[in-house]
CSV table of C-alpha atoms in Angstrom, one decimal:
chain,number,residue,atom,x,y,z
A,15,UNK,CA,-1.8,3.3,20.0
A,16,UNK,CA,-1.2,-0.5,20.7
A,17,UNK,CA,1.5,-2.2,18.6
A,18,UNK,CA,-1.1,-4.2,16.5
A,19,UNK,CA,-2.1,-1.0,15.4
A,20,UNK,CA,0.3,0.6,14.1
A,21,UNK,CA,1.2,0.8,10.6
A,22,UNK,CA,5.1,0.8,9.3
A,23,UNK,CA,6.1,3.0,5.9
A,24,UNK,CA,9.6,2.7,5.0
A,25,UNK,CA,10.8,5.5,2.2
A,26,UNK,CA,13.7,5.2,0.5
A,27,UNK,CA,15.3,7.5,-2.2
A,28,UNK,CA,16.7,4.6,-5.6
A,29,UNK,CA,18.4,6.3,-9.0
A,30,UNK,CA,17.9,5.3,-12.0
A,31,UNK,CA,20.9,3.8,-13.6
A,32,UNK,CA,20.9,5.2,-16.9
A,33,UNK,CA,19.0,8.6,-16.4
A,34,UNK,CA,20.1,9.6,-13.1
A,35,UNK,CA,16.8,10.8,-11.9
A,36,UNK,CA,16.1,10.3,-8.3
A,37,UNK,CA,12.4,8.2,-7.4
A,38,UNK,CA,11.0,7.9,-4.2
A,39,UNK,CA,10.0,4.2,-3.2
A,40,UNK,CA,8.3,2.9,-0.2
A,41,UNK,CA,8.0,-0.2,1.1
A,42,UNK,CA,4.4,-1.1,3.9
A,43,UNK,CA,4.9,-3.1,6.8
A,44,UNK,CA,2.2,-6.0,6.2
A,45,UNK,CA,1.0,-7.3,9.7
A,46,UNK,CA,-1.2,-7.1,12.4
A,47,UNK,CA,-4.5,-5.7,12.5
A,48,UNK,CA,-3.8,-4.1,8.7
A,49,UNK,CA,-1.9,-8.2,7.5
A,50,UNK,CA,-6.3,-9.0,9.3
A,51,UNK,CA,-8.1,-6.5,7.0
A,52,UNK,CA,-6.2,-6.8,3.8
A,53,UNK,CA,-6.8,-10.5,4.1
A,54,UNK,CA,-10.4,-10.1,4.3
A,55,UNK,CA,-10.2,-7.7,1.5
A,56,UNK,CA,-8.2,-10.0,-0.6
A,57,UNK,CA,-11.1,-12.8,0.2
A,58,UNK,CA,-14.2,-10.1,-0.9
A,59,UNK,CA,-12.0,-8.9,-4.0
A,60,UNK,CA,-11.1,-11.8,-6.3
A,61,UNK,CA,-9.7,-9.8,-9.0
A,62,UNK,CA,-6.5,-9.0,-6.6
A,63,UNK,CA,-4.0,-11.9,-5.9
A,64,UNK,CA,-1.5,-10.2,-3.4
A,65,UNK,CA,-1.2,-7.3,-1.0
A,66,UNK,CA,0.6,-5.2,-3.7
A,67,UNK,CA,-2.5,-5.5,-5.7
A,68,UNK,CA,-5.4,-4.8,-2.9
A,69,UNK,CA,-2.9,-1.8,-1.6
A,70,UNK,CA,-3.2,-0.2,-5.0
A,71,UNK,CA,-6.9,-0.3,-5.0
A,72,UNK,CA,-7.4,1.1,-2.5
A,73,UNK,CA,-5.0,4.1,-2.8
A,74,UNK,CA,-6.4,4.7,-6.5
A,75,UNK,CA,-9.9,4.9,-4.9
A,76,UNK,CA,-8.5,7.2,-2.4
A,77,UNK,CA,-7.3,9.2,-4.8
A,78,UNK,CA,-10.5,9.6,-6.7
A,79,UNK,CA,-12.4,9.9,-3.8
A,80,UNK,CA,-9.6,12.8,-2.9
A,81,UNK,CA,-10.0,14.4,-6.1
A,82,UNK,CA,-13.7,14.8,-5.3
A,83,UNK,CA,-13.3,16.8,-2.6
């Protein structure tokens, strides 16, 4: 796989101050090939302004397309 092609997901573990329960946060490397399609997607989707927004899109539409299955 060619380095515009590949796609960075950091994971990290954060506690919540007060409760002390442990989350799970991630952060996505935006660039590349993936920075090329989410612009586009961006362009076709006016209802998302940022990457955050178009990212969750498109995993909730995984997801139901998951559940599906």
């Amino acid at each position: 796989m060619s380095q515009e092609n590949m796609l960075v997901i950091l994971n990290e573990q954060f506690e919540n101050a007060d409760t002390k329960e442990k989350v799970e946060g991630i952060t996505i490397m935006i660039d590349g090939k993936f920075k090329k399609v989410l612009d586009i997607m961006l362009e076709q989707h006016e209802d998302c302004n940022s990457y955050a927004e178009i990212i969750q899109k498109i995993l909730f539409k995984g997801i139901e397309e998951m559940m599906k299955e």
